[in-house]
Amino acid sequence: GQSLEQPSEVTAVEGAIVQINCTYQTSGFYGLSWYQQHDGGAPTFLSYNALDGLEETGRFSSFLSRSDSYGYLLLQELQMKDSASYFCAVPSNTDKLIFGTGTRLQVFP
Amino acid sequence: DAGVIQSPRHEVTEMGQEVTLRCKPISGHDYLFWYRQTMMRGLELLIYFNNNVPIDDSGMPEDRFSAKMPNASFSTLKIQPSEPRDSAVYFCASSSDRYEQYFGPGTRLTVT
C-alpha cells in the first residue's frame, strides 16, 4: 500500500523560514509533489521532485531523498498569505495521486 | 484557458434528493479526477478517468454515487439519493501527466 505522513500543524512568524516534512511508503516511486490549499480554496500545484536534491522556485523549495523516503517543503521569508494547508502527494503506478493528510501552516505577524 | 470549471459552486439539498455535479476539464488534458474533501477524512479520490474511460472507481463510497464522462470536455458526478453524510466539498481536477493536477474551485454540497 501507499501512505504519507506529515505534521498536522506548523506555526511561524512573518519573515521566518519553515520546513514541512513528508515521509512516504510506496510500492513504487514516481516522484513527490506538493500542493497548497488556502481556506475555502482549491489545491494548487507547487512543485514536483523526481530526483534527489533541492528544487528552488522563488521563496519555496522542495527537497527529496529517495533513499530515506523523505521530502520537505521549505518556505522562506514567510508572508501572511502563506498561511494555508500544504499537502505532499505521490503518484501511484496507476496514474492517480495519493495525498498526505496535509499540514496547516499558520503565519503570525 | 479558463481552468477547470465546476458547477454549481454551492448546492443545498434535502436528504433523498438527487444531486448532479458538473465539471469541464482543461482542454487537452487526458485525465479527470473527482475528489471529496471533509475535515474528518481529508481529500479522498472518488474516481478518475483516462481518455473518458473510468479507470479506478474504488473510492466511490457506495452505489448511490455514479460518475460519467460522455466526452473529453464534460463529466458529471451524481448522488442519488443524497444523505447528510455526503455533505462535503467536491473537487474535479484534470491533468496531462501524473504529477501536476489542476483543480477546479469545488462544489460545496450541503445535504440537510
PDB file of C-alpha atoms in Angstrom:
ATOM      1  CA  GLY A   1       0.000   0.000   0.000  1.00  0.00           C
ATOM      2  CA  GLN A   2       0.904   3.659  -0.024  1.00  0.00           C
ATOM      3  CA  SER A   3       0.868   6.159   2.801  1.00  0.00           C
ATOM      4  CA  LEU A   4       2.276   9.589   3.538  1.00  0.00           C
ATOM      5  CA  GLU A   5       2.900  11.254   6.884  1.00  0.00           C
ATOM      6  CA  GLN A   6       3.036  14.981   7.542  1.00  0.00           C
ATOM      7  CA  PRO A   7       2.806  17.049  10.705  1.00  0.00           C
ATOM      8  CA  SER A   8      -0.737  18.273  11.256  1.00  0.00           C
ATOM      9  CA  GLU A   9       0.180  21.852  12.074  1.00  0.00           C
ATOM     10  CA  VAL A  10       3.133  24.217  11.960  1.00  0.00           C
ATOM     11  CA  THR A  11       3.306  27.816  13.168  1.00  0.00           C
ATOM     12  CA  ALA A  12       5.824  30.522  12.370  1.00  0.00           C
ATOM     13  CA  VAL A  13       6.191  34.303  12.230  1.00  0.00           C
ATOM     14  CA  GLU A  14       6.449  36.584   9.239  1.00  0.00           C
ATOM     15  CA  GLY A  15       9.890  36.654   7.701  1.00  0.00           C
ATOM     16  CA  ALA A  16      10.888  33.311   9.180  1.00  0.00           C
ATOM     17  CA  ILE A  17      11.756  30.042   7.455  1.00  0.00           C
ATOM     18  CA  VAL A  18       9.645  26.934   7.918  1.00  0.00           C
ATOM     19  CA  GLN A  19      10.122  23.347   6.811  1.00  0.00           C
ATOM     20  CA  ILE A  20       7.238  20.940   6.285  1.00  0.00           C
ATOM     21  CA  ASN A  21       8.300  17.309   6.270  1.00  0.00           C
ATOM     22  CA  CYS A  22       6.777  14.365   4.465  1.00  0.00           C
ATOM     23  CA  THR A  23       7.665  10.701   4.777  1.00  0.00           C
ATOM     24  CA  TYR A  24       6.161   8.181   2.439  1.00  0.00           C
ATOM     25  CA  GLN A  25       5.730   4.477   1.914  1.00  0.00           C
ATOM     26  CA  THR A  26       5.025   3.393  -1.632  1.00  0.00           C
ATOM     27  CA  SER A  27       5.127   0.187  -3.612  1.00  0.00           C
ATOM     28  CA  GLY A  28       6.761   2.055  -6.482  1.00  0.00           C
ATOM     29  CA  PHE A  29       8.114   5.589  -6.592  1.00  0.00           C
ATOM     30  CA  TYR A  30       7.412   8.121  -9.314  1.00  0.00           C
ATOM     31  CA  GLY A  31       8.205  11.378  -7.554  1.00  0.00           C
ATOM     32  CA  LEU A  32       6.904  13.678  -4.837  1.00  0.00           C
ATOM     33  CA  SER A  33       4.585  16.623  -5.440  1.00  0.00           C
ATOM     34  CA  TRP A  34       3.499  19.476  -3.182  1.00  0.00           C
ATOM     35  CA  TYR A  35       0.200  21.340  -3.220  1.00  0.00           C
ATOM     36  CA  GLN A  36      -1.024  24.426  -1.392  1.00  0.00           C
ATOM     37  CA  GLN A  37      -4.620  24.991  -0.349  1.00  0.00           C
ATOM     38  CA  HIS A  38      -5.945  28.180   1.209  1.00  0.00           C
ATOM     39  CA  ASP A  39      -9.070  28.011   3.360  1.00  0.00           C
ATOM     40  CA  GLY A  40     -12.094  27.892   1.097  1.00  0.00           C
ATOM     41  CA  GLY A  41      -9.936  27.373  -1.973  1.00  0.00           C
ATOM     42  CA  ALA A  42      -8.782  24.531  -4.155  1.00  0.00           C
ATOM     43  CA  PRO A  43      -5.428  22.747  -4.014  1.00  0.00           C
ATOM     44  CA  THR A  44      -2.862  24.288  -6.332  1.00  0.00           C
ATOM     45  CA  PHE A  45       0.341  22.670  -7.545  1.00  0.00           C
ATOM     46  CA  LEU A  46       3.592  23.991  -6.091  1.00  0.00           C
ATOM     47  CA  SER A  47       6.400  21.650  -7.072  1.00  0.00           C
ATOM     48  CA  TYR A  48       7.498  18.198  -8.103  1.00  0.00           C
ATOM     49  CA  ASN A  49      10.687  16.255  -7.351  1.00  0.00           C
ATOM     50  CA  ALA A  50      11.593  13.140  -9.296  1.00  0.00           C
ATOM     51  CA  LEU A  51      15.261  13.048  -8.315  1.00  0.00           C
ATOM     52  CA  ASP A  52      17.164  13.581  -5.076  1.00  0.00           C
ATOM     53  CA  GLY A  53      18.088  17.090  -4.147  1.00  0.00           C
ATOM     54  CA  LEU A  54      16.685  20.542  -3.768  1.00  0.00           C
ATOM     55  CA  GLU A  55      14.451  22.288  -6.294  1.00  0.00           C
ATOM     56  CA  GLU A  56      14.048  26.026  -5.801  1.00  0.00           C
ATOM     57  CA  THR A  57      11.183  28.153  -7.055  1.00  0.00           C
ATOM     58  CA  GLY A  58      11.299  31.633  -5.633  1.00  0.00           C
ATOM     59  CA  ARG A  59      10.667  31.617  -1.895  1.00  0.00           C
ATOM     60  CA  PHE A  60       9.631  27.957  -1.975  1.00  0.00           C
ATOM     61  CA  SER A  61      11.984  24.998  -2.282  1.00  0.00           C
ATOM     62  CA  SER A  62      11.314  21.282  -2.242  1.00  0.00           C
ATOM     63  CA  PHE A  63      13.737  18.554  -1.287  1.00  0.00           C
ATOM     64  CA  LEU A  64      13.714  14.810  -1.897  1.00  0.00           C
ATOM     65  CA  SER A  65      15.753  11.917  -0.551  1.00  0.00           C
ATOM     66  CA  ARG A  66      14.608   8.700  -2.183  1.00  0.00           C
ATOM     67  CA  SER A  67      16.871   6.535  -0.020  1.00  0.00           C
ATOM     68  CA  ASP A  68      15.163   7.918   3.108  1.00  0.00           C
ATOM     69  CA  SER A  69      11.653   8.012   1.576  1.00  0.00           C
ATOM     70  CA  TYR A  70      11.539  11.591   2.755  1.00  0.00           C
ATOM     71  CA  GLY A  71      10.972  15.030   1.404  1.00  0.00           C
ATOM     72  CA  TYR A  72      10.264  18.501   2.637  1.00  0.00           C
ATOM     73  CA  LEU A  73       8.884  21.811   1.516  1.00  0.00           C
ATOM     74  CA  LEU A  74      10.891  24.841   2.615  1.00  0.00           C
ATOM     75  CA  LEU A  75       9.201  28.223   2.749  1.00  0.00           C
ATOM     76  CA  GLN A  76      11.438  31.256   3.172  1.00  0.00           C
ATOM     77  CA  GLU A  77      10.672  34.877   4.000  1.00  0.00           C
ATOM     78  CA  LEU A  78       7.262  33.843   5.225  1.00  0.00           C
ATOM     79  CA  GLN A  79       4.353  36.120   4.468  1.00  0.00           C
ATOM     80  CA  MET A  80       0.871  36.182   5.957  1.00  0.00           C
ATOM     81  CA  LYS A  81      -0.524  34.952   2.646  1.00  0.00           C
ATOM     82  CA  ASP A  82       1.455  31.731   3.066  1.00  0.00           C
ATOM     83  CA  SER A  83      -0.983  30.662   5.786  1.00  0.00           C
ATOM     84  CA  ALA A  84      -2.604  27.628   4.184  1.00  0.00           C
ATOM     85  CA  SER A  85      -2.589  23.855   4.198  1.00  0.00           C
ATOM     86  CA  TYR A  86       0.217  22.080   2.393  1.00  0.00           C
ATOM     87  CA  PHE A  87      -0.102  18.560   1.018  1.00  0.00           C
ATOM     88  CA  CYS A  88       2.566  16.210  -0.196  1.00  0.00           C
ATOM     89  CA  ALA A  89       1.459  13.679  -2.803  1.00  0.00           C
ATOM     90  CA  VAL A  90       2.924  10.724  -4.644  1.00  0.00           C
ATOM     91  CA  PRO A  91       1.746   9.379  -7.995  1.00  0.00           C
ATOM     92  CA  SER A  92       0.798   5.720  -7.988  1.00  0.00           C
ATOM     93  CA  ASN A  93       1.599   3.226 -10.719  1.00  0.00           C
ATOM     94  CA  THR A  94      -1.960   3.729 -11.950  1.00  0.00           C
ATOM     95  CA  ASP A  95      -1.512   7.487 -12.506  1.00  0.00           C
ATOM     96  CA  LYS A  96      -3.548   8.653  -9.545  1.00  0.00           C
ATOM     97  CA  LEU A  97      -2.112  10.889  -6.843  1.00  0.00           C
ATOM     98  CA  ILE A  98      -2.043   9.746  -3.243  1.00  0.00           C
ATOM     99  CA  PHE A  99      -2.269  12.781  -0.969  1.00  0.00           C
ATOM    100  CA  GLY A 100      -0.977  13.174   2.560  1.00  0.00           C
ATOM    101  CA  THR A 101      -3.287  14.414   5.286  1.00  0.00           C
ATOM    102  CA  GLY A 102      -1.953  17.939   4.989  1.00  0.00           C
ATOM    103  CA  THR A 103      -0.032  20.365   7.213  1.00  0.00           C
ATOM    104  CA  ARG A 104      -1.767  23.514   8.313  1.00  0.00           C
ATOM    105  CA  LEU A 105       0.680  26.430   8.372  1.00  0.00           C
ATOM    106  CA  GLN A 106      -0.219  29.475  10.418  1.00  0.00           C
ATOM    107  CA  VAL A 107       1.921  32.560   9.949  1.00  0.00           C
ATOM    108  CA  PHE A 108       1.741  35.184  12.682  1.00  0.00           C
ATOM    109  CA  PRO A 109       2.757  38.839  12.399  1.00  0.00           C
TER     110      PRO A 109
ATOM    111  CA  ASP B   1      -7.592  28.677 -20.772  1.00  0.00           C
ATOM    112  CA  ALA B   2     -10.234  29.262 -18.101  1.00  0.00           C
ATOM    113  CA  GLY B   3      -9.015  26.372 -15.993  1.00  0.00           C
ATOM    114  CA  VAL B   4     -11.210  23.595 -14.672  1.00  0.00           C
ATOM    115  CA  ILE B   5     -14.811  24.713 -14.410  1.00  0.00           C
ATOM    116  CA  GLN B   6     -17.239  23.263 -11.896  1.00  0.00           C
ATOM    117  CA  SER B   7     -20.903  23.900 -11.328  1.00  0.00           C
ATOM    118  CA  PRO B   8     -22.725  24.600  -9.197  1.00  0.00           C
ATOM    119  CA  ARG B   9     -20.361  26.263  -6.703  1.00  0.00           C
ATOM    120  CA  HIS B  10     -22.789  25.700  -3.871  1.00  0.00           C
ATOM    121  CA  GLU B  11     -25.616  23.222  -3.556  1.00  0.00           C
ATOM    122  CA  VAL B  12     -28.036  22.835  -0.687  1.00  0.00           C
ATOM    123  CA  THR B  13     -30.477  19.981  -0.937  1.00  0.00           C
ATOM    124  CA  GLU B  14     -32.661  17.821   1.228  1.00  0.00           C
ATOM    125  CA  MET B  15     -31.929  14.244   2.104  1.00  0.00           C
ATOM    126  CA  GLY B  16     -33.203  11.864  -0.541  1.00  0.00           C
ATOM    127  CA  GLN B  17     -32.857  14.277  -3.431  1.00  0.00           C
ATOM    128  CA  GLU B  18     -30.683  13.664  -6.457  1.00  0.00           C
ATOM    129  CA  VAL B  19     -27.595  15.835  -6.816  1.00  0.00           C
ATOM    130  CA  THR B  20     -25.598  16.293 -10.015  1.00  0.00           C
ATOM    131  CA  LEU B  21     -22.219  17.977 -10.017  1.00  0.00           C
ATOM    132  CA  ARG B  22     -20.639  19.070 -13.282  1.00  0.00           C
ATOM    133  CA  CYS B  23     -17.090  19.529 -14.458  1.00  0.00           C
ATOM    134  CA  LYS B  24     -15.385  20.843 -17.565  1.00  0.00           C
ATOM    135  CA  PRO B  25     -11.682  19.895 -17.629  1.00  0.00           C
ATOM    136  CA  ILE B  26      -8.891  21.845 -19.226  1.00  0.00           C
ATOM    137  CA  SER B  27      -8.802  21.244 -22.949  1.00  0.00           C
ATOM    138  CA  GLY B  28      -6.186  18.687 -23.935  1.00  0.00           C
ATOM    139  CA  HIS B  29      -5.947  17.011 -20.545  1.00  0.00           C
ATOM    140  CA  ASP B  30      -6.318  13.243 -20.697  1.00  0.00           C
ATOM    141  CA  TYR B  31      -7.093  12.644 -17.048  1.00  0.00           C
ATOM    142  CA  LEU B  32     -10.071  13.738 -14.991  1.00  0.00           C
ATOM    143  CA  PHE B  33     -10.375  13.144 -11.256  1.00  0.00           C
ATOM    144  CA  TRP B  34     -13.235  13.560  -8.789  1.00  0.00           C
ATOM    145  CA  TYR B  35     -12.309  14.181  -5.129  1.00  0.00           C
ATOM    146  CA  ARG B  36     -14.257  14.747  -1.950  1.00  0.00           C
ATOM    147  CA  GLN B  37     -12.854  16.763   0.948  1.00  0.00           C
ATOM    148  CA  THR B  38     -14.077  16.865   4.537  1.00  0.00           C
ATOM    149  CA  MET B  39     -12.414  17.845   7.771  1.00  0.00           C
ATOM    150  CA  MET B  40     -12.704  14.322   9.080  1.00  0.00           C
ATOM    151  CA  ARG B  41     -11.493  12.380   6.050  1.00  0.00           C
ATOM    152  CA  GLY B  42      -9.325  14.873   4.225  1.00  0.00           C
ATOM    153  CA  LEU B  43      -9.009  14.733   0.436  1.00  0.00           C
ATOM    154  CA  GLU B  44     -10.355  11.469  -0.971  1.00  0.00           C
ATOM    155  CA  LEU B  45     -10.155  10.334  -4.578  1.00  0.00           C
ATOM    156  CA  LEU B  46     -13.541   9.036  -5.662  1.00  0.00           C
ATOM    157  CA  ILE B  47     -12.958   8.092  -9.297  1.00  0.00           C
ATOM    158  CA  TYR B  48     -10.770   9.014 -12.220  1.00  0.00           C
ATOM    159  CA  PHE B  49     -10.985   8.789 -15.997  1.00  0.00           C
ATOM    160  CA  ASN B  50      -8.364   8.495 -18.684  1.00  0.00           C
ATOM    161  CA  ASN B  51      -9.463   9.461 -22.185  1.00  0.00           C
ATOM    162  CA  ASN B  52     -13.092   9.440 -20.994  1.00  0.00           C
ATOM    163  CA  VAL B  53     -12.838   5.866 -19.678  1.00  0.00           C
ATOM    164  CA  PRO B  54     -13.259   5.201 -15.928  1.00  0.00           C
ATOM    165  CA  ILE B  55     -10.026   3.661 -14.673  1.00  0.00           C
ATOM    166  CA  ASP B  56     -10.437   3.409 -10.923  1.00  0.00           C
ATOM    167  CA  ASP B  57     -13.697   3.868  -9.039  1.00  0.00           C
ATOM    168  CA  SER B  58     -12.581   2.136  -5.858  1.00  0.00           C
ATOM    169  CA  GLY B  59     -13.048   5.362  -3.921  1.00  0.00           C
ATOM    170  CA  MET B  60     -16.729   5.709  -4.727  1.00  0.00           C
ATOM    171  CA  PRO B  61     -18.325   5.244  -1.323  1.00  0.00           C
ATOM    172  CA  GLU B  62     -21.383   3.282  -2.399  1.00  0.00           C
ATOM    173  CA  ASP B  63     -23.842   2.642  -5.194  1.00  0.00           C
ATOM    174  CA  ARG B  64     -25.560   5.948  -4.567  1.00  0.00           C
ATOM    175  CA  PHE B  65     -22.597   7.594  -6.290  1.00  0.00           C
ATOM    176  CA  SER B  66     -22.064   7.411 -10.036  1.00  0.00           C
ATOM    177  CA  ALA B  67     -19.869   9.312 -12.475  1.00  0.00           C
ATOM    178  CA  LYS B  68     -19.824   9.669 -16.218  1.00  0.00           C
ATOM    179  CA  MET B  69     -17.632  11.285 -18.817  1.00  0.00           C
ATOM    180  CA  PRO B  70     -19.533  11.267 -22.101  1.00  0.00           C
ATOM    181  CA  ASN B  71     -16.863  13.292 -23.906  1.00  0.00           C
ATOM    182  CA  ALA B  72     -13.489  14.912 -23.346  1.00  0.00           C
ATOM    183  CA  SER B  73     -14.953  18.202 -22.183  1.00  0.00           C
ATOM    184  CA  PHE B  74     -17.600  17.169 -19.693  1.00  0.00           C
ATOM    185  CA  SER B  75     -18.073  14.959 -16.657  1.00  0.00           C
ATOM    186  CA  THR B  76     -20.773  14.527 -14.035  1.00  0.00           C
ATOM    187  CA  LEU B  77     -20.841  13.116 -10.534  1.00  0.00           C
ATOM    188  CA  LYS B  78     -24.293  12.094  -9.390  1.00  0.00           C
ATOM    189  CA  ILE B  79     -25.518  11.208  -5.914  1.00  0.00           C
ATOM    190  CA  GLN B  80     -28.913   9.551  -5.717  1.00  0.00           C
ATOM    191  CA  PRO B  81     -30.358   9.565  -3.112  1.00  0.00           C
ATOM    192  CA  SER B  82     -28.283  12.077  -1.178  1.00  0.00           C
ATOM    193  CA  GLU B  83     -27.683  11.785   2.566  1.00  0.00           C
ATOM    194  CA  PRO B  84     -26.437  14.288   5.178  1.00  0.00           C
ATOM    195  CA  ARG B  85     -23.103  12.441   5.416  1.00  0.00           C
ATOM    196  CA  ASP B  86     -22.470  13.315   1.760  1.00  0.00           C
ATOM    197  CA  SER B  87     -22.019  16.958   2.770  1.00  0.00           C
ATOM    198  CA  ALA B  88     -18.518  17.935   1.663  1.00  0.00           C
ATOM    199  CA  VAL B  89     -16.601  19.928  -0.913  1.00  0.00           C
ATOM    200  CA  TYR B  90     -16.327  18.044  -4.183  1.00  0.00           C
ATOM    201  CA  PHE B  91     -13.402  18.882  -6.441  1.00  0.00           C
ATOM    202  CA  CYS B  92     -12.838  17.992 -10.031  1.00  0.00           C
ATOM    203  CA  ALA B  93      -9.251  18.038 -11.312  1.00  0.00           C
ATOM    204  CA  SER B  94      -7.655  17.403 -14.673  1.00  0.00           C
ATOM    205  CA  SER B  95      -4.118  16.700 -15.789  1.00  0.00           C
ATOM    206  CA  SER B  96      -1.946  15.627 -18.697  1.00  0.00           C
ATOM    207  CA  ASP B  97       0.571  13.788 -16.520  1.00  0.00           C
ATOM    208  CA  ARG B  98       0.679  12.005 -13.178  1.00  0.00           C
ATOM    209  CA  TYR B  99       2.444  14.763 -11.262  1.00  0.00           C
ATOM    210  CA  GLU B 100       0.557  18.009 -11.687  1.00  0.00           C
ATOM    211  CA  GLN B 101      -3.189  18.196 -11.346  1.00  0.00           C
ATOM    212  CA  TYR B 102      -5.280  21.307 -11.899  1.00  0.00           C
ATOM    213  CA  PHE B 103      -8.201  21.591  -9.529  1.00  0.00           C
ATOM    214  CA  GLY B 104     -11.494  23.322 -10.119  1.00  0.00           C
ATOM    215  CA  PRO B 105     -12.924  25.695  -7.498  1.00  0.00           C
ATOM    216  CA  GLY B 106     -15.047  22.932  -5.992  1.00  0.00           C
ATOM    217  CA  THR B 107     -18.723  22.443  -5.236  1.00  0.00           C
ATOM    218  CA  ARG B 108     -19.742  22.852  -1.621  1.00  0.00           C
ATOM    219  CA  LEU B 109     -22.577  20.391  -1.049  1.00  0.00           C
ATOM    220  CA  THR B 110     -24.834  20.569   1.980  1.00  0.00           C
ATOM    221  CA  VAL B 111     -27.456  17.877   2.470  1.00  0.00           C
ATOM    222  CA  THR B 112     -29.997  18.638   5.192  1.00  0.00           C
TER     223      THR B 112
END
